[in-house]
Amino acid sequence: MHCAAVLAAAQAAPLLRAQLLGTSRRAMATSLLRVPPPQELLRPLAVPDRLLLGPGPSNVPSRIRAAGGRQLLGHMHPETLQVMDEIKAGIQYAFQTQNPLTLALSGSGHCAMEAALLNLLEHGDTVLVAINGIWGQRAADIARRLGANVHELLKPPGECFTPRDIEQGLVQHKPLVLFITHGESSTGVLQPLEGLGELCHRHGCLLLVDAVASLGGAPIFMDQQEIDVLYSGSQKVLNAPPGSAPISFSERAREKMLRRKTKPPSFYLDMGWLANYWGCDGEPRSFFSLREGLAVLAELGLESSWERHRANCSRLCQGLRDLGLELFVKEERVRLPTITTVRVPEGYDWKDITAFLMDKHGMEISGGLGPTVGKVLRIGLMGCNSTSGNVERVLGALQDALRHCRRSRL
Amino acid sequence: MHCAAVLAAAQAAPLLRAQLLGTSRRAMATSLLRVPPPQELLRPLAVPDRLLLGPGPSNVPSRIRAAGGRQLLGHMHPETLQVMDEIKAGIQYAFQTQNPLTLALSGSGHCAMEAALLNLLEHGDTVLVAINGIWGQRAADIARRLGANVHELLKPPGECFTPRDIEQGLVQHKPLVLFITHGESSTGVLQPLEGLGELCHRHGCLLLVDAVASLGGAPIFMDQQEIDVLYSGSQKVLNAPPGSAPISFSERAREKMLRRKTKPPSFYLDMGWLANYWGCDGEPRSFFSLREGLAVLAELGLESSWERHRANCSRLCQGLRDLGLELFVKEERVRLPTITTVRVPEGYDWKDITAFLMDKHGMEISGGLGPTVGKVLRIGLMGCNSTSGNVERVLGALQDALRHCRRSRL
């Protein structure tokens, strides 16, 4: 049938046909499509509405969805440049920084981790990676790919690092960069950052912080806490679709990049070019969404956002305890207010519970990640999803699951 | 004012306050926001509608905009996996390939260029880059960043390579990979690919082709033409927003990647991980848009899409000649049907013309890029923008510009 279509098209297209006839016999043969149009693409797109209470992405409010549905603009149009200025100002507010080198990458938070490491590190540079979950492991993997001299500072999943832990690592390994995760989404730990920047700088080291899962949901102050590189994602508290990642570099970080002897192994993520004009390959549409996500945060105010996430997280934790469940992170002070980890109770399989919530309640929560696989359930309450109503919904659904998902002992 | 807000929030937030008081005096100081909410973010987002006839992005039809405005899904939901299968089938159709290793990256076409090079090349590998515009230059830059042994095959901007040019380069440099651009958007050249795959394979070389600006607008047959790696973008003929890039690897390319002794310098773009499960950092929203873009192409049919782009391009070229303008690409056979380059006429500045079209006609066309800066205007007619109506609109606007933008000779 598609061959017939080709012939029809060829008849309707003398020049195309001539073009094909003009070339070799082989070219003529190749003018017949071998792969027909896929039937599944000829059916309409079907997307159900779901409550996304996993570790992200979280639901996108209608205002931000509307921004995602706007017409594109060219990447050099004044309105686009204006939106980019607004995004820059919004990131500076969310990060609490005055850094001029503040922008959004066209990629996920994961992409921002790579951008931070490949711009800061050169082959042979020593980096110390604080690992208490999967994001530290990932950063160490990427740093090794970049040919860096990687040292690991280890803590069991569910625990956080003390300034003493960090100082010992700095003294022992003399790194140029320390990587640490503020919101460890695989374990639910919120890493205290107070004093770490001063500590690193006293030891001639830059502080690189991953705030993908925590930004807007827990206090962070890039300038006052002397953080040198900070990045996040768009699909967590900001409630924008994935695909644009806020990132900022301090003057110290900028100087290290200017001293590079070698180009970063990427052009796409080379800050030299991005800083000159970021978004050249144009992500205007997801920029619109990110702009709206940052606008919602600016209207709500950071403190109110932090407090809302803290309050709903503690309501959730209390409710989980009331169901007889055990929280994975013992110390309340270091619980991530955006993503709560709870141990899978005896006699249950986490897959049964997450499947039950999806099928019976149209609600996503997730299992563990990396070191917590099989051990925990992860409940995300981020941005517009952080409401007491959603706390009630997920607690009710879990109570229902505990009734129905117990495995008969064999 | 924002300090007052902090105090208010602190009063409304005993636990947050306690949390802050709980830490050092310094922490208390840092609890006061130094960066207030940016005023420009408190104003509503303003996005004018424009006709985008530059080299991309092109306008997004309402059906695809609607997909971009859909609610998110989790990246492991069955509906998301279904959409990803549909995208894979749609790319296999658009590329005319049966390659199992076919997927969409979470990034721009630029990002796909890096993914292709960093997965194929290892430090010290010899690569031959065919350069007749900016994309070859960019590929050579990236390959050098990756530590490859880069040789350049040069042609003047506006010309294309003959099989003889290629064979001489293969014999002289014995590369493992040849990079060539199918649609050179900086010059408007469509590179004939017939026979290049056989030629490369006879010389033990892989063929890597950039089809960002041409896919869907001009014939390409990945399997029959023996192309080993082919990639494109979503914001050109497919009319989806930027941020998801189709890419496919042949069995030969897969084998070279499996033989790697070193990991690629990126995790985000490591095909080993992406092939295992692509989209793990979740781009479901722009995936919806890409799915719709591929669906429109499947409904229209590749041959009709090629023929439509060819026909409107030749109407445009005729109209430009009738205005007394000179086409940059002499040979009609190698003119890119998606992006037409025309010389800036004597006595005019390209900036005056593009600004006039934007201000007076709400229409984007663009100036040159790389080797063609200042020399040409570039008019894009891609996907839904490739219509005879748009040909008339841009010709009328250019006629108007030629009347108003002539510079008085000094």
PDB file of N, CA and C in Angstrom, chain A residues 309-390:
ATOM      1  N   HIS A 309       5.917  23.133  52.641  1.00  0.00           N
ATOM      2  CA  HIS A 309       6.473  21.786  52.451  1.00  0.00           C
ATOM      3  C   HIS A 309       6.805  21.141  53.794  1.00  0.00           C
ATOM      4  N   ARG A 310       7.335  21.957  54.738  1.00  0.00           N
ATOM      5  CA  ARG A 310       7.674  21.417  56.054  1.00  0.00           C
ATOM      6  C   ARG A 310       6.421  20.931  56.769  1.00  0.00           C
ATOM      7  N   ALA A 311       5.371  21.780  56.736  1.00  0.00           N
ATOM      8  CA  ALA A 311       4.148  21.468  57.480  1.00  0.00           C
ATOM      9  C   ALA A 311       3.469  20.215  56.916  1.00  0.00           C
ATOM     10  N   ASN A 312       3.351  20.129  55.575  1.00  0.00           N
ATOM     11  CA  ASN A 312       2.686  18.956  54.991  1.00  0.00           C
ATOM     12  C   ASN A 312       3.518  17.696  55.159  1.00  0.00           C
ATOM     13  N   CYS A 313       4.848  17.858  55.138  1.00  0.00           N
ATOM     14  CA  CYS A 313       5.717  16.697  55.364  1.00  0.00           C
ATOM     15  C   CYS A 313       5.522  16.171  56.779  1.00  0.00           C
ATOM     16  N   SER A 314       5.429  17.085  57.771  1.00  0.00           N
ATOM     17  CA  SER A 314       5.308  16.586  59.149  1.00  0.00           C
ATOM     18  C   SER A 314       3.919  16.004  59.382  1.00  0.00           C
ATOM     19  N   ARG A 315       2.879  16.560  58.734  1.00  0.00           N
ATOM     20  CA  ARG A 315       1.549  15.929  58.796  1.00  0.00           C
ATOM     21  C   ARG A 315       1.631  14.508  58.230  1.00  0.00           C
ATOM     22  N   LEU A 316       2.308  14.384  57.070  1.00  0.00           N
ATOM     23  CA  LEU A 316       2.430  13.067  56.426  1.00  0.00           C
ATOM     24  C   LEU A 316       3.170  12.093  57.341  1.00  0.00           C
ATOM     25  N   CYS A 317       4.294  12.547  57.916  1.00  0.00           N
ATOM     26  CA  CYS A 317       5.090  11.656  58.794  1.00  0.00           C
ATOM     27  C   CYS A 317       4.257  11.189  59.981  1.00  0.00           C
ATOM     28  N   GLN A 318       3.491  12.114  60.593  1.00  0.00           N
ATOM     29  CA  GLN A 318       2.649  11.735  61.730  1.00  0.00           C
ATOM     30  C   GLN A 318       1.632  10.685  61.284  1.00  0.00           C
ATOM     31  N   GLY A 319       0.993  10.922  60.145  1.00  0.00           N
ATOM     32  CA  GLY A 319      -0.006   9.988  59.628  1.00  0.00           C
ATOM     33  C   GLY A 319       0.585   8.621  59.338  1.00  0.00           C
ATOM     34  N   LEU A 320       1.794   8.592  58.812  1.00  0.00           N
ATOM     35  CA  LEU A 320       2.449   7.312  58.503  1.00  0.00           C
ATOM     36  C   LEU A 320       2.716   6.541  59.797  1.00  0.00           C
ATOM     37  N   ARG A 321       3.172   7.279  60.818  1.00  0.00           N
ATOM     38  CA  ARG A 321       3.401   6.632  62.124  1.00  0.00           C
ATOM     39  C   ARG A 321       2.083   6.080  62.660  1.00  0.00           C
ATOM     40  N   ASP A 322       1.016   6.866  62.523  1.00  0.00           N
ATOM     41  CA  ASP A 322      -0.298   6.411  63.018  1.00  0.00           C
ATOM     42  C   ASP A 322      -0.741   5.132  62.314  1.00  0.00           C
ATOM     43  N   LEU A 323      -0.271   4.912  61.078  1.00  0.00           N
ATOM     44  CA  LEU A 323      -0.597   3.668  60.364  1.00  0.00           C
ATOM     45  C   LEU A 323       0.319   2.531  60.806  1.00  0.00           C
ATOM     46  N   GLY A 324       1.220   2.843  61.747  1.00  0.00           N
ATOM     47  CA  GLY A 324       2.132   1.809  62.245  1.00  0.00           C
ATOM     48  C   GLY A 324       3.348   1.614  61.361  1.00  0.00           C
ATOM     49  N   LEU A 325       3.600   2.594  60.495  1.00  0.00           N
ATOM     50  CA  LEU A 325       4.753   2.479  59.590  1.00  0.00           C
ATOM     51  C   LEU A 325       5.976   3.166  60.194  1.00  0.00           C
ATOM     52  N   GLU A 326       7.179   2.748  59.728  1.00  0.00           N
ATOM     53  CA  GLU A 326       8.428   3.285  60.275  1.00  0.00           C
ATOM     54  C   GLU A 326       9.115   4.193  59.260  1.00  0.00           C
ATOM     55  N   LEU A 327       9.422   5.420  59.661  1.00  0.00           N
ATOM     56  CA  LEU A 327      10.101   6.362  58.763  1.00  0.00           C
ATOM     57  C   LEU A 327      11.554   5.925  58.590  1.00  0.00           C
ATOM     58  N   PHE A 328      12.069   6.072  57.338  1.00  0.00           N
ATOM     59  CA  PHE A 328      13.430   5.604  57.037  1.00  0.00           C
ATOM     60  C   PHE A 328      14.481   6.534  57.637  1.00  0.00           C
ATOM     61  N   VAL A 329      14.205   7.840  57.607  1.00  0.00           N
ATOM     62  CA  VAL A 329      15.148   8.811  58.166  1.00  0.00           C
ATOM     63  C   VAL A 329      14.774   9.076  59.617  1.00  0.00           C
ATOM     64  N   LYS A 330      15.636   8.641  60.550  1.00  0.00           N
ATOM     65  CA  LYS A 330      15.311   8.703  61.975  1.00  0.00           C
ATOM     66  C   LYS A 330      15.152  10.146  62.451  1.00  0.00           C
ATOM     67  N   GLU A 331      16.165  10.975  62.134  1.00  0.00           N
ATOM     68  CA  GLU A 331      16.231  12.314  62.708  1.00  0.00           C
ATOM     69  C   GLU A 331      15.328  13.275  61.945  1.00  0.00           C
ATOM     70  N   GLU A 332      14.312  13.860  62.626  1.00  0.00           N
ATOM     71  CA  GLU A 332      13.369  14.747  61.941  1.00  0.00           C
ATOM     72  C   GLU A 332      14.087  15.911  61.258  1.00  0.00           C
ATOM     73  N   ARG A 333      15.108  16.430  61.935  1.00  0.00           N
ATOM     74  CA  ARG A 333      15.835  17.611  61.464  1.00  0.00           C
ATOM     75  C   ARG A 333      16.401  17.420  60.046  1.00  0.00           C
ATOM     76  N   VAL A 334      16.740  16.175  59.696  1.00  0.00           N
ATOM     77  CA  VAL A 334      17.364  15.955  58.380  1.00  0.00           C
ATOM     78  C   VAL A 334      16.445  15.206  57.416  1.00  0.00           C
ATOM     79  N   ARG A 335      15.103  15.293  57.690  1.00  0.00           N
ATOM     80  CA  ARG A 335      14.170  14.696  56.737  1.00  0.00           C
ATOM     81  C   ARG A 335      13.894  15.680  55.604  1.00  0.00           C
ATOM     82  N   LEU A 336      14.004  15.198  54.365  1.00  0.00           N
ATOM     83  CA  LEU A 336      13.727  16.012  53.178  1.00  0.00           C
ATOM     84  C   LEU A 336      12.228  16.328  53.135  1.00  0.00           C
ATOM     85  N   PRO A 337      11.844  17.633  53.184  1.00  0.00           N
ATOM     86  CA  PRO A 337      10.418  17.960  53.251  1.00  0.00           C
ATOM     87  C   PRO A 337       9.665  17.738  51.939  1.00  0.00           C
ATOM     88  N   THR A 338      10.389  17.465  50.856  1.00  0.00           N
ATOM     89  CA  THR A 338       9.732  17.275  49.562  1.00  0.00           C
ATOM     90  C   THR A 338       9.460  15.803  49.249  1.00  0.00           C
ATOM     91  N   ILE A 339      10.353  14.915  49.742  1.00  0.00           N
ATOM     92  CA  ILE A 339      10.217  13.483  49.466  1.00  0.00           C
ATOM     93  C   ILE A 339      10.418  12.711  50.764  1.00  0.00           C
ATOM     94  N   THR A 340       9.374  11.971  51.167  1.00  0.00           N
ATOM     95  CA  THR A 340       9.406  11.235  52.432  1.00  0.00           C
ATOM     96  C   THR A 340       9.617   9.746  52.163  1.00  0.00           C
ATOM     97  N   THR A 341      10.590   9.165  52.868  1.00  0.00           N
ATOM     98  CA  THR A 341      10.865   7.734  52.719  1.00  0.00           C
ATOM     99  C   THR A 341      10.344   6.980  53.933  1.00  0.00           C
ATOM    100  N   VAL A 342       9.601   5.881  53.689  1.00  0.00           N
ATOM    101  CA  VAL A 342       9.034   5.080  54.774  1.00  0.00           C
ATOM    102  C   VAL A 342       9.370   3.616  54.486  1.00  0.00           C
ATOM    103  N   ARG A 343       9.742   2.871  55.513  1.00  0.00           N
ATOM    104  CA  ARG A 343      10.151   1.476  55.307  1.00  0.00           C
ATOM    105  C   ARG A 343       8.982   0.639  54.818  1.00  0.00           C
ATOM    106  N   VAL A 344       9.242  -0.309  53.888  1.00  0.00           N
ATOM    107  CA  VAL A 344       8.220  -1.265  53.459  1.00  0.00           C
ATOM    108  C   VAL A 344       7.945  -2.185  54.652  1.00  0.00           C
ATOM    109  N   PRO A 345       6.679  -2.249  55.128  1.00  0.00           N
ATOM    110  CA  PRO A 345       6.410  -3.046  56.339  1.00  0.00           C
ATOM    111  C   PRO A 345       6.575  -4.548  56.080  1.00  0.00           C
ATOM    112  N   GLU A 346       6.883  -5.277  57.144  1.00  0.00           N
ATOM    113  CA  GLU A 346       6.950  -6.743  57.133  1.00  0.00           C
ATOM    114  C   GLU A 346       5.731  -7.332  56.428  1.00  0.00           C
ATOM    115  N   GLY A 347       5.939  -8.351  55.585  1.00  0.00           N
ATOM    116  CA  GLY A 347       4.803  -9.073  55.006  1.00  0.00           C
ATOM    117  C   GLY A 347       4.221  -8.402  53.766  1.00  0.00           C
ATOM    118  N   TYR A 348       4.892  -7.333  53.300  1.00  0.00           N
ATOM    119  CA  TYR A 348       4.411  -6.640  52.095  1.00  0.00           C
ATOM    120  C   TYR A 348       5.531  -6.539  51.070  1.00  0.00           C
ATOM    121  N   ASP A 349       5.139  -6.486  49.786  1.00  0.00           N
ATOM    122  CA  ASP A 349       6.096  -6.209  48.726  1.00  0.00           C
ATOM    123  C   ASP A 349       5.787  -4.797  48.204  1.00  0.00           C
ATOM    124  N   TRP A 350       6.819  -3.956  48.133  1.00  0.00           N
ATOM    125  CA  TRP A 350       6.588  -2.548  47.737  1.00  0.00           C
ATOM    126  C   TRP A 350       5.861  -2.461  46.392  1.00  0.00           C
ATOM    127  N   LYS A 351       6.161  -3.426  45.481  1.00  0.00           N
ATOM    128  CA  LYS A 351       5.540  -3.366  44.144  1.00  0.00           C
ATOM    129  C   LYS A 351       4.031  -3.521  44.238  1.00  0.00           C
ATOM    130  N   ASP A 352       3.563  -4.392  45.189  1.00  0.00           N
ATOM    131  CA  ASP A 352       2.112  -4.574  45.350  1.00  0.00           C
ATOM    132  C   ASP A 352       1.467  -3.262  45.781  1.00  0.00           C
ATOM    133  N   ILE A 353       2.135  -2.550  46.671  1.00  0.00           N
ATOM    134  CA  ILE A 353       1.562  -1.310  47.223  1.00  0.00           C
ATOM    135  C   ILE A 353       1.518  -0.209  46.158  1.00  0.00           C
ATOM    136  N   THR A 354       2.642  -0.014  45.449  1.00  0.00           N
ATOM    137  CA  THR A 354       2.638   1.062  44.438  1.00  0.00           C
ATOM    138  C   THR A 354       1.649   0.739  43.313  1.00  0.00           C
ATOM    139  N   ALA A 355       1.567  -0.567  42.930  1.00  0.00           N
ATOM    140  CA  ALA A 355       0.619  -0.956  41.869  1.00  0.00           C
ATOM    141  C   ALA A 355      -0.819  -0.746  42.335  1.00  0.00           C
ATOM    142  N   PHE A 356      -1.091  -1.087  43.607  1.00  0.00           N
ATOM    143  CA  PHE A 356      -2.436  -0.927  44.162  1.00  0.00           C
ATOM    144  C   PHE A 356      -2.846   0.553  44.153  1.00  0.00           C
ATOM    145  N   LEU A 357      -1.943   1.421  44.584  1.00  0.00           N
ATOM    146  CA  LEU A 357      -2.262   2.859  44.592  1.00  0.00           C
ATOM    147  C   LEU A 357      -2.508   3.376  43.180  1.00  0.00           C
ATOM    148  N   MET A 358      -1.715   2.888  42.231  1.00  0.00           N
ATOM    149  CA  MET A 358      -1.893   3.329  40.841  1.00  0.00           C
ATOM    150  C   MET A 358      -3.232   2.840  40.298  1.00  0.00           C
ATOM    151  N   ASP A 359      -3.522   1.528  40.490  1.00  0.00           N
ATOM    152  CA  ASP A 359      -4.731   0.945  39.889  1.00  0.00           C
ATOM    153  C   ASP A 359      -6.006   1.402  40.594  1.00  0.00           C
ATOM    154  N   LYS A 360      -5.999   1.370  41.940  1.00  0.00           N
ATOM    155  CA  LYS A 360      -7.246   1.642  42.671  1.00  0.00           C
ATOM    156  C   LYS A 360      -7.438   3.119  42.991  1.00  0.00           C
ATOM    157  N   HIS A 361      -6.341   3.874  43.055  1.00  0.00           N
ATOM    158  CA  HIS A 361      -6.452   5.281  43.472  1.00  0.00           C
ATOM    159  C   HIS A 361      -5.889   6.259  42.453  1.00  0.00           C
ATOM    160  N   GLY A 362      -5.416   5.762  41.284  1.00  0.00           N
ATOM    161  CA  GLY A 362      -4.858   6.654  40.252  1.00  0.00           C
ATOM    162  C   GLY A 362      -3.791   7.575  40.805  1.00  0.00           C
ATOM    163  N   MET A 363      -2.955   7.020  41.680  1.00  0.00           N
ATOM    164  CA  MET A 363      -1.983   7.835  42.413  1.00  0.00           C
ATOM    165  C   MET A 363      -0.600   7.208  42.310  1.00  0.00           C
ATOM    166  N   GLU A 364       0.403   7.991  41.985  1.00  0.00           N
ATOM    167  CA  GLU A 364       1.761   7.462  41.934  1.00  0.00           C
ATOM    168  C   GLU A 364       2.536   7.773  43.209  1.00  0.00           C
ATOM    169  N   ILE A 365       3.031   6.717  43.870  1.00  0.00           N
ATOM    170  CA  ILE A 365       4.163   6.892  44.790  1.00  0.00           C
ATOM    171  C   ILE A 365       5.209   5.908  44.267  1.00  0.00           C
ATOM    172  N   SER A 366       6.435   5.954  44.763  1.00  0.00           N
ATOM    173  CA  SER A 366       7.423   5.062  44.161  1.00  0.00           C
ATOM    174  C   SER A 366       8.162   4.240  45.205  1.00  0.00           C
ATOM    175  N   GLY A 367       8.874   3.206  44.700  1.00  0.00           N
ATOM    176  CA  GLY A 367       9.724   2.393  45.562  1.00  0.00           C
ATOM    177  C   GLY A 367      11.055   3.088  45.770  1.00  0.00           C
ATOM    178  N   GLY A 368      12.025   2.343  46.297  1.00  0.00           N
ATOM    179  CA  GLY A 368      13.336   2.915  46.572  1.00  0.00           C
ATOM    180  C   GLY A 368      14.147   3.118  45.306  1.00  0.00           C
ATOM    181  N   LEU A 369      15.333   3.713  45.461  1.00  0.00           N
ATOM    182  CA  LEU A 369      16.227   3.977  44.340  1.00  0.00           C
ATOM    183  C   LEU A 369      17.647   3.713  44.826  1.00  0.00           C
ATOM    184  N   GLY A 370      18.446   3.028  44.009  1.00  0.00           N
ATOM    185  CA  GLY A 370      19.833   2.734  44.387  1.00  0.00           C
ATOM    186  C   GLY A 370      19.875   1.994  45.710  1.00  0.00           C
ATOM    187  N   PRO A 371      20.475   2.606  46.736  1.00  0.00           N
ATOM    188  CA  PRO A 371      20.676   1.889  48.012  1.00  0.00           C
ATOM    189  C   PRO A 371      19.374   1.554  48.742  1.00  0.00           C
ATOM    190  N   THR A 372      18.277   2.169  48.356  1.00  0.00           N
ATOM    191  CA  THR A 372      17.021   1.923  49.093  1.00  0.00           C
ATOM    192  C   THR A 372      16.046   1.033  48.316  1.00  0.00           C
ATOM    193  N   VAL A 373      16.491   0.482  47.170  1.00  0.00           N
ATOM    194  CA  VAL A 373      15.602  -0.380  46.375  1.00  0.00           C
ATOM    195  C   VAL A 373      15.072  -1.530  47.232  1.00  0.00           C
ATOM    196  N   GLY A 374      13.743  -1.740  47.205  1.00  0.00           N
ATOM    197  CA  GLY A 374      13.141  -2.850  47.952  1.00  0.00           C
ATOM    198  C   GLY A 374      12.932  -2.557  49.422  1.00  0.00           C
ATOM    199  N   LYS A 375      13.597  -1.498  49.924  1.00  0.00           N
ATOM    200  CA  LYS A 375      13.530  -1.211  51.362  1.00  0.00           C
ATOM    201  C   LYS A 375      12.455  -0.194  51.721  1.00  0.00           C
ATOM    202  N   VAL A 376      12.241   0.809  50.814  1.00  0.00           N
ATOM    203  CA  VAL A 376      11.370   1.924  51.193  1.00  0.00           C
ATOM    204  C   VAL A 376      10.325   2.218  50.124  1.00  0.00           C
ATOM    205  N   LEU A 377       9.313   2.981  50.547  1.00  0.00           N
ATOM    206  CA  LEU A 377       8.399   3.654  49.624  1.00  0.00           C
ATOM    207  C   LEU A 377       8.774   5.134  49.673  1.00  0.00           C
ATOM    208  N   ARG A 378       8.678   5.814  48.533  1.00  0.00           N
ATOM    209  CA  ARG A 378       8.999   7.245  48.497  1.00  0.00           C
ATOM    210  C   ARG A 378       7.770   8.026  48.070  1.00  0.00           C
ATOM    211  N   ILE A 379       7.366   8.990  48.945  1.00  0.00           N
ATOM    212  CA  ILE A 379       6.185   9.811  48.699  1.00  0.00           C
ATOM    213  C   ILE A 379       6.644  11.243  48.481  1.00  0.00           C
ATOM    214  N   GLY A 380       6.333  11.800  47.302  1.00  0.00           N
ATOM    215  CA  GLY A 380       6.723  13.170  47.003  1.00  0.00           C
ATOM    216  C   GLY A 380       5.546  14.121  47.165  1.00  0.00           C
ATOM    217  N   LEU A 381       5.760  15.203  47.902  1.00  0.00           N
ATOM    218  CA  LEU A 381       4.755  16.282  48.018  1.00  0.00           C
ATOM    219  C   LEU A 381       5.475  17.556  47.621  1.00  0.00           C
ATOM    220  N   MET A 382       5.390  17.907  46.332  1.00  0.00           N
ATOM    221  CA  MET A 382       6.210  18.994  45.813  1.00  0.00           C
ATOM    222  C   MET A 382       5.383  20.061  45.138  1.00  0.00           C
ATOM    223  N   GLY A 383       5.668  21.327  45.485  1.00  0.00           N
ATOM    224  CA  GLY A 383       4.989  22.457  44.866  1.00  0.00           C
ATOM    225  C   GLY A 383       3.486  22.345  45.056  1.00  0.00           C
ATOM    226  N   CYS A 384       2.739  22.398  43.924  1.00  0.00           N
ATOM    227  CA  CYS A 384       1.275  22.394  44.022  1.00  0.00           C
ATOM    228  C   CYS A 384       0.757  21.075  44.581  1.00  0.00           C
ATOM    229  N   ASN A 385       1.585  20.037  44.612  1.00  0.00           N
ATOM    230  CA  ASN A 385       1.149  18.757  45.192  1.00  0.00           C
ATOM    231  C   ASN A 385       1.316  18.716  46.703  1.00  0.00           C
ATOM    232  N   SER A 386       2.000  19.702  47.274  1.00  0.00           N
ATOM    233  CA  SER A 386       2.191  19.744  48.726  1.00  0.00           C
ATOM    234  C   SER A 386       0.987  20.428  49.376  1.00  0.00           C
ATOM    235  N   THR A 387      -0.093  19.637  49.608  1.00  0.00           N
ATOM    236  CA  THR A 387      -1.309  20.160  50.240  1.00  0.00           C
ATOM    237  C   THR A 387      -1.776  19.166  51.299  1.00  0.00           C
ATOM    238  N   SER A 388      -2.529  19.665  52.296  1.00  0.00           N
ATOM    239  CA  SER A 388      -3.033  18.749  53.340  1.00  0.00           C
ATOM    240  C   SER A 388      -4.027  17.777  52.703  1.00  0.00           C
ATOM    241  N   GLY A 389      -4.732  18.225  51.659  1.00  0.00           N
ATOM    242  CA  GLY A 389      -5.649  17.322  50.957  1.00  0.00           C
ATOM    243  C   GLY A 389      -4.917  16.113  50.390  1.00  0.00           C
ATOM    244  N   ASN A 390      -3.760  16.350  49.758  1.00  0.00           N
ATOM    245  CA  ASN A 390      -2.999  15.230  49.207  1.00  0.00           C
ATOM    246  C   ASN A 390      -2.416  14.346  50.313  1.00  0.00           C
TER     247      ASN A 390
END
